[in-house]
């Protein structure tokens, strides 16, 4: 073997070795001890989950999901645990979402990892929704995507003036998953459809007014609220609700401020009641107000495929149970992982940050009914089991 052949072989070997190292690293990161990433403690009458990646805005990793789920199930069965509290470390974020960049990188290298991540994340969302113990999410700070999934399906969600809610998935070639197809169409009027398609951000008390949070508490009182909840002796659901209500009633921040979308709700209900994305766009064009035209500008930047998937997801989800929605969303997630737009969206928004994704198909017209149906198709034996 001559020098050129040796060099060629070494390059191929190194490339192969690099790929294996990447896959090995990804698999290790899925299984290694997550003690640092999520803290699970019994305190007083409560099981307390602390999402502990403040440098990464507490983005949810596969590791964290795999540690939270069994502990949640244990606490649910434990007669000494009367409630479960979930919060984020660091004060800036509750949870900014799933670790999308890691999922994107893993999905490009190993399909099984993305199958496992979405399967286990959605199982956790379902476990929260069906949890027999009162579940209290302190959604202080940024709460998006996967962070919404580990909070909104619980019985109690406490917002503060620093809460920031959004489901921005259509901007990265995905859809508002983690049960978004269940809770979004159940918000007032067509608000959920608007939030899903545009990724509009709600802040502070608006998170409560919109119905995403059940209570609103001043952020400086959040620590005291947690201590008062933990100090309860064998509390019932009603005892917990009473403590939350007492704090909520005392909160005065932005008490008299009207809902940011209040003056636009008639437009939202009218424009977003259409059965197709094309008709929604036409409605916004015909409305012609500055608000409608601003939303039009936003929608036109989103993945055309994601827009069509999302509208159908919410329309179908409006009459499904949470479990049925999560099964549907698992099918959608796997179809997206096999497509183009998710990886392109992550590249444009999170990696290169040029904010100029090249969607394929590039316009709504090219996303056919046949294309759309393929996303919702059963996966047979690979469907999500709950």
Short mmCIF file of C-alpha atoms in Angstrom, two decimals:
data_model
loop_
_atom_site.label_atom_id
_atom_site.label_comp_id
_atom_site.label_asym_id
_atom_site.label_seq_id
_atom_site.Cartn_x
_atom_site.Cartn_y
_atom_site.Cartn_z
CA UNK A 1 0.00 0.00 0.00
CA UNK A 2 1.53 3.31 -1.11
CA UNK A 3 1.56 6.57 0.88
CA UNK A 4 -1.54 8.06 -0.92
CA UNK A 5 -3.52 4.88 -0.19
CA UNK A 6 -2.41 4.91 3.49
CA UNK A 7 -3.35 8.58 3.78
CA UNK A 8 -6.77 7.93 2.17
CA UNK A 9 -7.38 4.99 4.50
CA UNK A 10 -6.36 7.01 7.57
CA UNK A 11 -8.71 9.87 6.56
CA UNK A 12 -11.59 7.43 6.14
CA UNK A 13 -10.72 5.73 9.43
CA UNK A 14 -10.51 9.05 11.30
CA UNK A 15 -13.83 10.17 9.82
CA UNK A 16 -15.42 6.87 10.88
CA UNK A 17 -13.78 7.13 14.31
CA UNK A 18 -15.03 10.74 14.73
CA UNK A 19 -18.59 9.70 13.86
CA UNK A 20 -18.44 6.88 16.40
CA UNK A 21 -17.02 9.18 19.08
CA UNK A 22 -19.87 11.66 18.45
CA UNK A 23 -22.48 8.88 18.70
CA UNK A 24 -20.81 7.43 21.80
CA UNK A 25 -20.75 10.88 23.42
CA UNK A 26 -24.43 11.45 22.58
CA UNK A 27 -25.40 8.06 24.01
CA UNK A 28 -23.33 8.68 27.15
CA UNK A 29 -24.98 12.06 27.61
CA UNK A 30 -28.33 10.28 27.45
CA UNK A 31 -27.41 7.80 30.21
CA UNK A 32 -24.90 9.47 32.51
CA UNK A 33 -25.90 10.61 35.99
CA UNK A 34 -28.10 13.71 35.73
CA UNK A 35 -27.67 14.64 39.39
CA UNK A 36 -26.28 18.02 38.40
CA UNK A 37 -28.91 18.75 35.73
CA UNK A 38 -31.99 18.03 37.82
CA UNK A 39 -32.35 17.93 41.60
CA UNK A 40 -34.97 15.60 43.09
CA UNK A 41 -35.62 16.10 46.81
CA UNK A 42 -38.22 15.23 49.43
CA UNK A 43 -38.90 18.36 51.48
CA UNK A 44 -41.62 18.38 54.12
CA UNK A 45 -44.80 17.07 52.53
CA UNK A 46 -43.56 17.59 48.96
CA UNK A 47 -41.39 16.07 46.30
CA UNK A 48 -39.42 18.95 44.75
CA UNK A 49 -38.02 18.88 41.21
CA UNK A 50 -35.45 21.59 40.39
CA UNK A 51 -34.41 21.97 36.75
CA UNK A 52 -30.76 22.86 37.27
CA UNK A 53 -29.16 24.05 34.03
CA UNK A 54 -29.36 27.83 34.56
CA UNK A 55 -26.53 28.55 32.07
CA UNK A 56 -28.68 26.87 29.40
CA UNK A 57 -31.96 28.41 30.65
CA UNK A 58 -32.82 25.02 32.18
CA UNK A 59 -33.35 23.47 28.72
CA UNK A 60 -34.65 19.93 29.13
CA UNK A 61 -32.24 17.12 28.20
CA UNK A 62 -32.99 13.45 27.66
CA UNK A 63 -31.08 12.81 30.88
CA UNK A 64 -33.39 15.05 32.88
CA UNK A 65 -36.54 13.45 31.43
CA UNK A 66 -35.21 10.00 32.28
CA UNK A 67 -34.58 10.98 35.89
CA UNK A 68 -37.79 12.94 36.50
CA UNK A 69 -40.24 10.32 35.18
CA UNK A 70 -39.48 7.42 37.59
CA UNK A 71 -39.20 9.78 40.57
CA UNK A 72 -42.57 11.36 39.70
CA UNK A 73 -44.10 7.87 39.58
CA UNK A 74 -42.50 6.97 42.94
CA UNK A 75 -43.80 10.12 44.62
CA UNK A 76 -47.24 9.54 43.16
CA UNK A 77 -47.36 6.17 44.98
CA UNK A 78 -45.67 7.36 48.19
CA UNK A 79 -48.23 7.95 50.99
CA UNK A 80 -45.87 10.48 52.65
CA UNK A 81 -45.67 12.70 49.54
CA UNK A 82 -48.72 14.96 49.25
CA UNK A 83 -47.72 17.17 46.34
CA UNK A 84 -45.05 17.63 43.70
CA UNK A 85 -43.41 21.02 43.07
CA UNK A 86 -41.35 21.77 39.97
CA UNK A 87 -39.21 24.89 39.53
CA UNK A 88 -36.19 26.19 37.64
CA UNK A 89 -32.83 27.25 39.08
CA UNK A 90 -31.21 30.62 38.48
CA UNK A 91 -34.15 33.01 38.38
CA UNK A 92 -34.03 33.70 34.62
CA UNK A 93 -35.90 30.67 33.30
CA UNK A 94 -38.25 27.97 34.47
CA UNK A 95 -37.40 25.95 31.35
CA UNK A 96 -36.70 27.37 27.90
CA UNK A 97 -37.71 24.14 26.13
CA UNK A 98 -36.21 20.86 25.05
CA UNK A 99 -32.51 20.88 24.19
CA UNK A 100 -33.37 21.33 20.50
CA UNK A 101 -29.82 21.81 19.29
CA UNK A 102 -28.71 18.53 20.87
CA UNK A 103 -31.76 16.76 19.41
CA UNK A 104 -30.98 18.19 15.97
CA UNK A 105 -27.36 17.05 16.13
CA UNK A 106 -28.37 13.61 17.43
CA UNK A 107 -31.13 13.25 14.84
CA UNK A 108 -28.65 13.78 12.04
CA UNK A 109 -26.45 10.98 13.40
CA UNK A 110 -28.76 8.43 15.01
CA UNK A 111 -32.51 8.14 14.43
CA UNK A 112 -33.04 5.98 17.54
CA UNK A 113 -31.99 8.82 19.85
CA UNK A 114 -34.70 11.15 18.51
CA UNK A 115 -37.26 8.34 18.73
CA UNK A 116 -36.34 7.71 22.36
CA UNK A 117 -36.18 11.39 23.34
CA UNK A 118 -39.65 12.30 22.05
CA UNK A 119 -41.17 9.05 23.29
CA UNK A 120 -39.91 9.56 26.84
CA UNK A 121 -40.60 13.30 26.90
CA UNK A 122 -44.23 12.73 25.85
CA UNK A 123 -44.60 9.93 28.42
CA UNK A 124 -43.48 12.42 31.06
CA UNK A 125 -46.01 14.99 29.79
CA UNK A 126 -48.74 12.35 30.07
CA UNK A 127 -47.60 11.30 33.56
CA UNK A 128 -47.89 14.94 34.68
CA UNK A 129 -51.35 15.26 33.11
CA UNK A 130 -52.59 12.10 34.84
CA UNK A 131 -50.70 12.56 38.13
CA UNK A 132 -52.86 11.66 41.13
CA UNK A 133 -50.99 14.04 43.44
CA UNK A 134 -51.37 17.86 43.20
CA UNK A 135 -48.63 19.12 40.86
CA UNK A 136 -47.45 22.72 41.32
CA UNK A 137 -45.30 24.31 38.60
CA UNK A 138 -43.59 27.59 39.51
CA UNK A 139 -43.26 29.02 35.99
CA UNK A 140 -41.08 31.98 36.91
CA UNK A 141 -39.04 33.31 33.97
CA UNK A 142 -38.80 31.86 30.45
CA UNK A 143 -41.25 29.01 29.88
CA UNK A 144 -41.28 27.72 26.32
CA UNK A 145 -41.75 24.48 24.38
CA UNK A 146 -40.66 21.55 26.54
CA UNK A 147 -40.90 23.79 29.61
CA UNK A 148 -44.59 24.23 28.88
CA UNK A 149 -44.89 20.44 28.59
CA UNK A 150 -43.59 19.86 32.14
CA UNK A 151 -45.88 22.52 33.62
CA UNK A 152 -49.14 23.23 31.77
CA UNK A 153 -50.62 19.72 32.18
CA UNK A 154 -50.23 19.89 35.96
CA UNK A 155 -53.03 20.95 38.28
CA UNK A 156 -51.49 24.26 39.40
CA UNK A 157 -49.27 26.68 37.44
CA UNK A 158 -47.97 29.78 39.18
CA UNK A 159 -46.78 32.70 37.03
CA UNK A 160 -44.91 35.82 38.18
CA UNK A 161 -44.30 39.25 36.64
CA UNK A 162 -41.14 37.75 35.11
CA UNK A 163 -42.87 34.84 33.38
CA UNK A 164 -42.42 34.66 29.61
CA UNK A 165 -44.49 32.10 27.71
CA UNK A 166 -44.23 31.12 24.05
CA UNK A 167 -44.58 28.15 21.71
CA UNK A 168 -42.16 29.26 18.95
CA UNK A 169 -41.83 25.94 17.11
CA UNK A 170 -43.15 26.99 13.68
CA UNK A 171 -40.04 29.21 13.40
CA UNK A 172 -37.75 26.16 13.59
CA UNK A 173 -39.66 23.81 11.29
CA UNK A 174 -41.40 21.97 14.12
CA UNK A 175 -44.89 22.28 15.70
CA UNK A 176 -46.08 23.16 19.24
CA UNK A 177 -45.70 19.68 20.68
CA UNK A 178 -45.56 18.36 24.29
CA UNK A 179 -49.37 18.33 24.32
CA UNK A 180 -49.79 21.72 22.61
CA UNK A 181 -52.46 20.12 20.46
CA UNK A 182 -54.44 19.54 23.66
CA UNK A 183 -54.11 22.72 25.72
CA UNK A 184 -53.82 25.38 22.98
CA UNK A 185 -57.23 24.81 21.29
CA UNK A 186 -58.83 24.88 24.75
CA UNK A 187 -57.74 28.48 25.47
CA UNK A 188 -60.34 31.25 25.03
CA UNK A 189 -61.65 31.74 21.51
CA UNK A 190 -58.94 31.23 18.90
CA UNK A 191 -56.14 32.49 21.16
CA UNK A 192 -54.35 29.12 21.14
CA UNK A 193 -54.36 28.96 17.35
CA UNK A 194 -52.89 32.46 17.22
CA UNK A 195 -50.16 31.64 19.77
CA UNK A 196 -49.31 28.38 17.97
CA UNK A 197 -49.00 29.80 14.46
CA UNK A 198 -47.23 33.07 15.31
CA UNK A 199 -45.14 32.10 18.38
CA UNK A 200 -46.42 35.29 20.07
CA UNK A 201 -44.90 35.86 23.53
CA UNK A 202 -47.01 36.45 26.62
CA UNK A 203 -45.42 38.08 29.66
CA UNK A 204 -46.18 38.41 33.35
CA UNK A 205 -49.82 38.55 34.38
CA UNK A 206 -50.89 37.95 30.76
CA UNK A 207 -49.72 34.34 31.18
CA UNK A 208 -52.36 34.02 33.90
CA UNK A 209 -55.06 35.99 32.06
CA UNK A 210 -54.60 33.80 28.96
CA UNK A 211 -55.32 30.69 31.07
CA UNK A 212 -51.85 29.16 30.87
CA UNK A 213 -51.20 29.82 34.58
CA UNK A 214 -53.80 29.13 37.27
CA UNK A 215 -52.34 31.69 39.72
CA UNK A 216 -50.19 34.83 39.72
CA UNK A 217 -47.74 35.63 42.54
CA UNK A 218 -45.16 38.43 42.95
CA UNK A 219 -41.73 36.92 42.25
CA UNK A 220 -40.31 38.19 45.56
CA UNK A 221 -42.93 36.06 47.38
CA UNK A 222 -42.25 32.86 45.43
CA UNK A 223 -39.74 31.52 47.99
CA UNK A 224 -42.20 32.12 50.84
CA UNK A 225 -44.98 30.44 48.87
CA UNK A 226 -42.83 27.36 48.36
CA UNK A 227 -41.96 27.22 52.07
CA UNK A 228 -45.62 27.57 53.08
CA UNK A 229 -46.62 24.76 50.72
CA UNK A 230 -43.87 22.46 52.01
CA UNK A 231 -44.81 23.22 55.63
CA UNK A 232 -48.42 22.00 55.19
CA UNK A 233 -49.28 18.91 57.24
CA UNK A 234 -50.82 16.10 55.13
CA UNK A 235 -52.54 18.65 52.89
CA UNK A 236 -55.51 17.95 50.66
CA UNK A 237 -55.80 19.41 47.17
CA UNK A 238 -58.09 22.06 48.66
CA UNK A 239 -55.50 23.03 51.33
CA UNK A 240 -52.90 23.55 48.59
CA UNK A 241 -55.37 25.55 46.47
CA UNK A 242 -56.17 27.76 49.49
CA UNK A 243 -52.48 28.68 50.00
CA UNK A 244 -52.05 29.46 46.30
CA UNK A 245 -55.23 31.52 46.26
CA UNK A 246 -54.14 33.52 49.31
CA UNK A 247 -50.86 34.51 47.63
CA UNK A 248 -52.64 35.17 44.34
CA UNK A 249 -55.17 37.49 46.01
CA UNK A 250 -52.42 39.50 47.74
CA UNK A 251 -50.50 40.08 44.51
CA UNK A 252 -50.90 43.65 43.23
CA UNK A 253 -48.37 43.80 40.38
CA UNK A 254 -50.14 44.75 37.11
CA UNK A 255 -53.46 43.97 38.79
CA UNK A 256 -55.34 46.61 36.81
CA UNK A 257 -53.45 46.16 33.56
CA UNK A 258 -55.60 44.90 30.69
CA UNK A 259 -54.63 41.78 28.76
CA UNK A 260 -52.14 42.69 26.01
CA UNK A 261 -54.32 41.03 23.34
CA UNK A 262 -57.68 42.17 24.71
CA UNK A 263 -58.26 44.84 22.05
CA UNK A 264 -57.28 42.35 19.33
CA UNK A 265 -59.28 39.31 20.48
CA UNK A 266 -62.17 39.95 18.05
CA UNK A 267 -59.68 40.06 15.17
CA UNK A 268 -57.92 36.94 16.42
CA UNK A 269 -61.20 35.03 16.80
CA UNK A 270 -62.34 36.11 13.36
CA UNK A 271 -59.10 35.68 11.37
CA UNK A 272 -57.89 32.47 13.02
CA UNK A 273 -61.22 30.62 12.84
CA UNK A 274 -60.49 29.51 9.25
CA UNK A 275 -59.84 25.85 8.45
CA UNK A 276 -56.79 26.49 6.26
CA UNK A 277 -53.61 28.53 6.71
CA UNK A 278 -54.25 30.12 3.31
CA UNK A 279 -57.65 31.37 4.50
CA UNK A 280 -56.15 32.71 7.75
CA UNK A 281 -53.64 34.68 5.65
CA UNK A 282 -56.42 35.98 3.43
CA UNK A 283 -58.44 37.01 6.51
CA UNK A 284 -55.46 38.96 7.88
CA UNK A 285 -54.91 40.65 4.52
CA UNK A 286 -58.57 41.63 4.29
CA UNK A 287 -58.57 42.93 7.86
CA UNK A 288 -55.69 45.25 6.94
CA UNK A 289 -55.17 46.67 10.45
CA UNK A 290 -51.60 47.25 11.66
CA UNK A 291 -52.02 44.33 14.10
CA UNK A 292 -53.23 41.97 11.34
CA UNK A 293 -50.44 43.01 8.97
CA UNK A 294 -47.82 42.51 11.69
CA UNK A 295 -49.07 38.94 12.27
CA UNK A 296 -49.05 38.35 8.52
CA UNK A 297 -45.39 39.38 8.39
CA UNK A 298 -44.58 36.95 11.21
CA UNK A 299 -46.50 34.02 9.68
CA UNK A 300 -44.82 34.51 6.31
CA UNK A 301 -41.43 33.83 7.93
CA UNK A 302 -42.51 30.49 9.38
CA UNK A 303 -42.04 27.04 7.83
CA UNK A 304 -45.00 26.49 5.45
CA UNK A 305 -45.03 22.79 6.36
CA UNK A 306 -45.01 23.59 10.09
CA UNK A 307 -47.90 26.04 9.69
CA UNK A 308 -50.09 23.46 7.97
CA UNK A 309 -49.16 20.69 10.41
CA UNK A 310 -49.84 22.97 13.39
CA UNK A 311 -53.29 24.12 12.26
CA UNK A 312 -54.42 20.54 11.64
CA UNK A 313 -52.80 19.38 14.90
CA UNK A 314 -54.87 21.90 16.91
CA UNK A 315 -58.08 21.27 14.97
CA UNK A 316 -57.80 17.52 15.56
CA UNK A 317 -56.52 17.96 19.11
CA UNK A 318 -59.54 20.05 20.12
CA UNK A 319 -61.65 16.88 20.38
CA UNK A 320 -58.97 14.42 21.54
CA UNK A 321 -57.80 13.41 25.02
CA UNK A 322 -54.27 14.39 26.11
CA UNK A 323 -53.13 10.79 25.51
CA UNK A 324 -54.57 10.76 21.99
CA UNK A 325 -52.91 14.10 21.25
CA UNK A 326 -49.50 12.87 22.46
CA UNK A 327 -49.77 9.78 20.24
CA UNK A 328 -50.58 12.06 17.29
CA UNK A 329 -47.71 14.41 18.18
CA UNK A 330 -45.24 11.51 18.40
CA UNK A 331 -46.10 10.61 14.80
CA UNK A 332 -45.61 14.24 13.80
CA UNK A 333 -42.28 14.49 15.64
CA UNK A 334 -40.84 11.47 13.86
CA UNK A 335 -42.02 12.73 10.46
CA UNK A 336 -40.36 16.10 11.20
CA UNK A 337 -37.13 14.36 12.21
CA UNK A 338 -37.13 12.65 8.81
CA UNK A 339 -37.72 15.90 6.94
CA UNK A 340 -35.75 19.02 6.02
CA UNK A 341 -37.27 22.01 7.81
CA UNK A 342 -36.45 21.12 11.42
CA UNK A 343 -32.71 20.86 10.77
CA UNK A 344 -32.77 23.98 8.60
CA UNK A 345 -34.73 25.92 11.26
CA UNK A 346 -32.31 24.94 14.02
CA UNK A 347 -29.37 25.89 11.77
CA UNK A 348 -30.82 29.32 10.97
CA UNK A 349 -32.02 30.19 14.48
CA UNK A 350 -29.63 28.41 16.87
CA UNK A 351 -26.42 27.46 15.05
CA UNK A 352 -25.53 29.97 12.30
CA UNK A 353 -28.06 32.46 13.69
CA UNK A 354 -28.55 34.11 10.29
CA UNK A 355 -32.35 34.01 10.85
CA UNK A 356 -32.79 33.16 7.15
CA UNK A 357 -34.04 29.59 6.89
CA UNK A 358 -34.53 28.13 3.40
CA UNK A 359 -37.73 26.15 3.82
CA UNK A 360 -38.56 23.18 1.59
CA UNK A 361 -41.26 23.42 0.30
CA UNK A 362 -40.81 27.19 0.23
CA UNK A 363 -44.50 28.12 0.09
CA UNK A 364 -47.89 26.90 1.33
CA UNK A 365 -49.11 25.98 -2.15
CA UNK A 366 -46.38 23.34 -2.47
CA UNK A 367 -47.40 21.61 0.79
CA UNK A 368 -50.04 19.27 -0.58
CA UNK A 369 -52.81 17.43 1.25
CA UNK A 370 -50.92 14.21 0.50
CA UNK A 371 -47.77 15.62 2.12
CA UNK A 372 -49.78 16.65 5.17
CA UNK A 373 -51.49 13.26 5.51
CA UNK A 374 -48.11 11.53 5.55
CA UNK A 375 -47.15 13.42 8.74
CA UNK A 376 -50.24 12.16 10.59
CA UNK A 377 -49.88 8.54 9.44
CA UNK A 378 -49.81 5.75 12.05
CA UNK A 379 -46.39 4.31 12.86
CA UNK A 380 -47.91 0.88 13.54
CA UNK A 381 -45.89 -1.02 16.14
CA UNK A 382 -43.63 2.04 16.54
CA UNK A 383 -46.49 4.28 17.70
CA UNK A 384 -46.20 5.87 21.15
CA UNK A 385 -47.45 3.58 23.95
CA UNK A 386 -48.81 5.35 27.04
#
